[in-house]
Amino acid sequence: AVAAGRLASMAGSGGSARGTADLAVVTADELRRHRYGEAGDTWVAIHGLVYDVTDAWPACCWVGADYLPHHPGGGDLIEVVGGRDVTEEFEEADHSANSRLERRIRLKGVLEGCEDLVADLRARGWHEGRGVPNPARLLAAGAASEGGEAHSARNRGLGLFCVPVLLVGLASMLLATGHLLWRSWIARVSCRTCLSDGPPASKASAS
């Protein structure tokens, strides 16, 4: 049976590398019992995660909720592989990013024995909100934390570079402003001197 019932944390919980403690554990026997036509629903395992592909929403919330009849390749494809790991078949079909986010399938838990695999997917950035994992699009193992540290280091380096540049720019602006003010003051003083002394020709004619 499903060991832990429903998920403790559903989509939108973020890409935490918290392992698989919040996921129900589904045994291989339990998965097999949910092949098409046996338990009234159909489960499959993809990348160590078990999904119910029968329907995701109650009939009152989704008209024609069954996903099997609406599968682009035909419901019989899922019926054939129901109750087992279908990772290889799923990836060979080259499913799109949108198909991995199909809302009519439900995540039931982690397949027993695949806890480390799913924990690694989470450590590389996958979470429930991203739908069926695409390992090829995830970060390499350990790159998530290293990438964050590298980003912080780049920001610190950029800050250390920008502060001196801003200070130099501010100093240059102040010097330019001071120079303009000095020239303006000299011009005003010279003008006042000329006005107070009067024109030299006027003084000569008066004498």
GROMACS .gro file of C-alpha atoms in nm:
model
  207
    1ALA     CA    1   0.000   0.000   0.000
    2VAL     CA    2   0.097   0.361  -0.028
    3ALA     CA    3   0.309   0.414   0.281
    4ALA     CA    4   0.242   0.776   0.362
    5GLY     CA    5  -0.091   0.867   0.201
    6ARG     CA    6  -0.113   1.198   0.021
    7LEU     CA    7   0.180   1.426  -0.042
    8ALA     CA    8   0.262   1.655   0.248
    9SER     CA    9   0.364   1.925   0.006
   10MET     CA   10   0.219   1.974  -0.341
   11ALA     CA   11   0.311   2.183  -0.643
   12GLY     CA   12   0.455   2.526  -0.575
   13SER     CA   13   0.655   2.413  -0.273
   14GLY     CA   14   0.975   2.526  -0.447
   15GLY     CA   15   1.284   2.345  -0.570
   16SER     CA   16   1.407   2.230  -0.234
   17ALA     CA   17   1.670   1.960  -0.201
   18ARG     CA   18   1.485   1.817   0.101
   19GLY     CA   19   1.506   1.455  -0.011
   20THR     CA   20   1.180   1.260  -0.033
   21ALA     CA   21   1.049   1.272   0.325
   22ASP     CA   22   0.728   1.446   0.215
   23LEU     CA   23   0.648   1.192  -0.058
   24ALA     CA   24   0.447   0.875  -0.016
   25VAL     CA   25   0.646   0.559  -0.086
   26VAL     CA   26   0.486   0.327  -0.341
   27THR     CA   27   0.607  -0.033  -0.354
   28ALA     CA   28   0.656  -0.217  -0.683
   29ASP     CA   29   0.371  -0.453  -0.588
   30GLU     CA   30   0.138  -0.159  -0.526
   31LEU     CA   31   0.234  -0.008  -0.860
   32ARG     CA   32   0.160  -0.338  -1.038
   33ARG     CA   33  -0.182  -0.355  -0.875
   34HIS     CA   34  -0.268  -0.028  -1.049
   35ARG     CA   35  -0.219  -0.148  -1.403
   36TYR     CA   36  -0.506  -0.084  -1.639
   37GLY     CA   37  -0.824  -0.275  -1.559
   38GLU     CA   38  -0.711  -0.408  -1.220
   39ALA     CA   39  -0.776  -0.147  -0.950
   40GLY     CA   40  -0.997   0.087  -1.150
   41ASP     CA   41  -0.716   0.330  -1.219
   42THR     CA   42  -0.379   0.333  -1.395
   43TRP     CA   43  -0.045   0.427  -1.238
   44VAL     CA   44   0.297   0.451  -1.401
   45ALA     CA   45   0.645   0.532  -1.273
   46ILE     CA   46   0.865   0.792  -1.447
   47HIS     CA   47   1.211   0.881  -1.317
   48GLY     CA   48   1.133   0.718  -0.984
   49LEU     CA   49   0.805   0.907  -0.938
   50VAL     CA   50   0.466   0.736  -0.948
   51TYR     CA   51   0.183   0.908  -1.133
   52ASP     CA   52  -0.187   0.832  -1.154
   53VAL     CA   53  -0.270   0.888  -1.521
   54THR     CA   54  -0.638   0.798  -1.492
   55ASP     CA   55  -0.772   1.137  -1.391
   56ALA     CA   56  -0.645   1.422  -1.180
   57TRP     CA   57  -0.961   1.610  -1.084
   58PRO     CA   58  -1.305   1.516  -0.955
   59ALA     CA   59  -1.576   1.491  -1.218
   60CYS     CA   60  -1.742   1.803  -1.075
   61CYS     CA   61  -1.431   2.008  -1.147
   62TRP     CA   62  -1.330   1.864  -1.482
   63VAL     CA   63  -1.570   1.749  -1.750
   64GLY     CA   64  -1.441   1.426  -1.900
   65ALA     CA   65  -1.164   1.403  -1.644
   66ASP     CA   66  -1.019   1.073  -1.766
   67TYR     CA   67  -0.678   1.137  -1.916
   68LEU     CA   68  -0.640   0.806  -2.096
   69PRO     CA   69  -0.887   0.881  -2.378
   70HIS     CA   70  -0.723   1.221  -2.435
   71HIS     CA   71  -0.364   1.101  -2.453
   72PRO     CA   72  -0.223   1.232  -2.786
   73GLY     CA   73  -0.083   0.890  -2.877
   74GLY     CA   74  -0.401   0.708  -2.780
   75GLY     CA   75  -0.513   0.574  -2.445
   76ASP     CA   76  -0.417   0.218  -2.539
   77LEU     CA   77  -0.047   0.314  -2.521
   78ILE     CA   78  -0.080   0.397  -2.151
   79GLU     CA   79  -0.300   0.094  -2.090
   80VAL     CA   80  -0.025  -0.135  -2.217
   81VAL     CA   81   0.249   0.010  -1.994
   82GLY     CA   82   0.032   0.076  -1.688
   83GLY     CA   83   0.153  -0.061  -1.356
   84ARG     CA   84   0.526  -0.040  -1.422
   85ASP     CA   85   0.823   0.191  -1.482
   86VAL     CA   86   0.779   0.363  -1.818
   87THR     CA   87   1.071   0.606  -1.804
   88GLU     CA   88   1.235   0.472  -2.119
   89GLU     CA   89   0.914   0.473  -2.322
   90PHE     CA   90   0.822   0.820  -2.196
   91GLU     CA   91   1.157   0.975  -2.292
   92GLU     CA   92   1.172   0.793  -2.628
   93ALA     CA   93   0.839   0.957  -2.715
   94ASP     CA   94   1.013   1.296  -2.682
   95HIS     CA   95   0.741   1.455  -2.468
   96SER     CA   96   0.726   1.835  -2.476
   97ALA     CA   97   0.759   2.067  -2.178
   98ASN     CA   98   0.382   2.126  -2.186
   99SER     CA   99   0.304   1.755  -2.181
  100ARG     CA  100   0.521   1.718  -1.869
  101LEU     CA  101   0.295   1.973  -1.700
  102GLU     CA  102  -0.025   1.787  -1.792
  103ARG     CA  103  -0.266   1.867  -1.511
  104ARG     CA  104  -0.479   1.557  -1.558
  105ILE     CA  105  -0.218   1.331  -1.405
  106ARG     CA  106  -0.149   1.312  -1.033
  107LEU     CA  107   0.176   1.257  -0.850
  108LYS     CA  108   0.121   0.971  -0.603
  109GLY     CA  109   0.468   0.939  -0.452
  110VAL     CA  110   0.814   0.794  -0.498
  111LEU     CA  111   0.873   0.438  -0.614
  112GLU     CA  112   1.035   0.233  -0.340
  113GLY     CA  113   1.409   0.209  -0.401
  114CYS     CA  114   1.418   0.532  -0.605
  115GLU     CA  115   1.439   0.771  -0.311
  116ASP     CA  116   1.798   0.869  -0.388
  117LEU     CA  117   1.714   0.927  -0.754
  118VAL     CA  118   1.430   1.164  -0.669
  119ALA     CA  119   1.638   1.338  -0.401
  120ASP     CA  120   1.903   1.399  -0.668
  121LEU     CA  121   1.640   1.544  -0.904
  122ARG     CA  122   1.532   1.783  -0.632
  123ALA     CA  123   1.889   1.879  -0.557
  124ARG     CA  124   1.925   1.967  -0.925
  125GLY     CA  125   1.625   2.198  -0.922
  126TRP     CA  126   1.320   1.980  -0.986
  127HIS     CA  127   1.005   2.017  -0.776
  128GLU     CA  128   0.644   1.904  -0.805
  129GLY     CA  129   0.539   2.229  -0.972
  130ARG     CA  130   0.763   2.146  -1.270
  131GLY     CA  131   0.563   1.835  -1.358
  132VAL     CA  132   0.732   1.521  -1.487
  133PRO     CA  133   1.109   1.567  -1.453
  134ASN     CA  134   1.330   1.627  -1.754
  135PRO     CA  135   1.677   1.536  -1.623
  136ALA     CA  136   1.843   1.663  -1.942
  137ARG     CA  137   1.718   2.014  -1.863
  138LEU     CA  138   1.816   2.011  -1.496
  139LEU     CA  139   2.143   2.135  -1.350
  140ALA     CA  140   2.428   1.891  -1.310
  141ALA     CA  141   2.458   1.738  -0.964
  142GLY     CA  142   2.591   1.998  -0.722
  143ALA     CA  143   2.567   2.277  -0.977
  144ALA     CA  144   2.260   2.429  -0.812
  145SER     CA  145   2.444   2.531  -0.496
  146GLU     CA  146   2.763   2.608  -0.683
  147GLY     CA  147   2.571   2.822  -0.928
  148GLY     CA  148   2.415   3.020  -0.645
  149GLU     CA  149   2.752   3.076  -0.483
  150ALA     CA  150   2.905   3.181  -0.814
  151HIS     CA  151   2.619   3.425  -0.871
  152SER     CA  152   2.673   3.579  -0.527
  153ALA     CA  153   3.047   3.603  -0.590
  154ARG     CA  154   2.985   3.780  -0.922
  155ASN     CA  155   2.752   4.026  -0.750
  156ARG     CA  156   3.010   4.098  -0.481
  157GLY     CA  157   3.279   4.150  -0.744
  158LEU     CA  158   3.051   4.379  -0.942
  159GLY     CA  159   2.980   4.581  -0.628
  160LEU     CA  160   3.350   4.616  -0.549
  161PHE     CA  161   3.413   4.738  -0.904
  162CYS     CA  162   3.117   4.978  -0.923
  163VAL     CA  163   3.176   5.166  -0.596
  164PRO     CA  164   3.519   5.310  -0.695
  165VAL     CA  165   3.387   5.397  -1.042
  166LEU     CA  166   3.094   5.584  -0.890
  167LEU     CA  167   3.322   5.768  -0.649
  168VAL     CA  168   3.556   5.872  -0.931
  169GLY     CA  169   3.261   5.990  -1.138
  170LEU     CA  170   3.121   6.190  -0.847
  171ALA     CA  171   3.462   6.350  -0.780
  172SER     CA  172   3.498   6.444  -1.148
  173MET     CA  173   3.153   6.600  -1.148
  174LEU     CA  174   3.230   6.802  -0.836
  175LEU     CA  175   3.560   6.923  -0.985
  176ALA     CA  176   3.391   7.026  -1.308
  177THR     CA  177   3.119   7.211  -1.117
  178GLY     CA  178   3.377   7.385  -0.898
  179HIS     CA  179   3.575   7.492  -1.203
  180LEU     CA  180   3.266   7.643  -1.365
  181LEU     CA  181   3.175   7.827  -1.044
  182TRP     CA  182   3.532   7.962  -1.017
  183ARG     CA  183   3.530   8.092  -1.374
  184SER     CA  184   3.189   8.250  -1.322
  185TRP     CA  185   3.311   8.426  -1.005
  186ILE     CA  186   3.626   8.557  -1.182
  187ALA     CA  187   3.412   8.688  -1.467
  188ARG     CA  188   3.182   8.874  -1.227
  189VAL     CA  189   3.475   9.028  -1.037
  190SER     CA  190   3.638   9.144  -1.360
  191CYS     CA  191   3.314   9.299  -1.479
  192ARG     CA  192   3.267   9.492  -1.154
  193THR     CA  193   3.625   9.625  -1.172
  194CYS     CA  194   3.569   9.754  -1.523
  195LEU     CA  195   3.247   9.930  -1.424
  196SER     CA  196   3.401  10.099  -1.119
  197ASP     CA  197   3.708  10.228  -1.304
  198GLY     CA  198   3.510  10.366  -1.599
  199PRO     CA  199   3.632  10.393  -1.956
  200PRO     CA  200   3.992  10.532  -1.983
  201ALA     CA  201   3.896  10.758  -2.276
  202SER     CA  202   3.633  10.939  -2.070
  203LYS     CA  203   3.886  11.023  -1.798
  204ALA     CA  204   4.129  11.170  -2.056
  205SER     CA  205   3.874  11.406  -2.212
  206ALA     CA  206   3.750  11.524  -1.873
  207SER     CA  207   4.100  11.632  -1.768
   0.00000   0.00000   0.00000
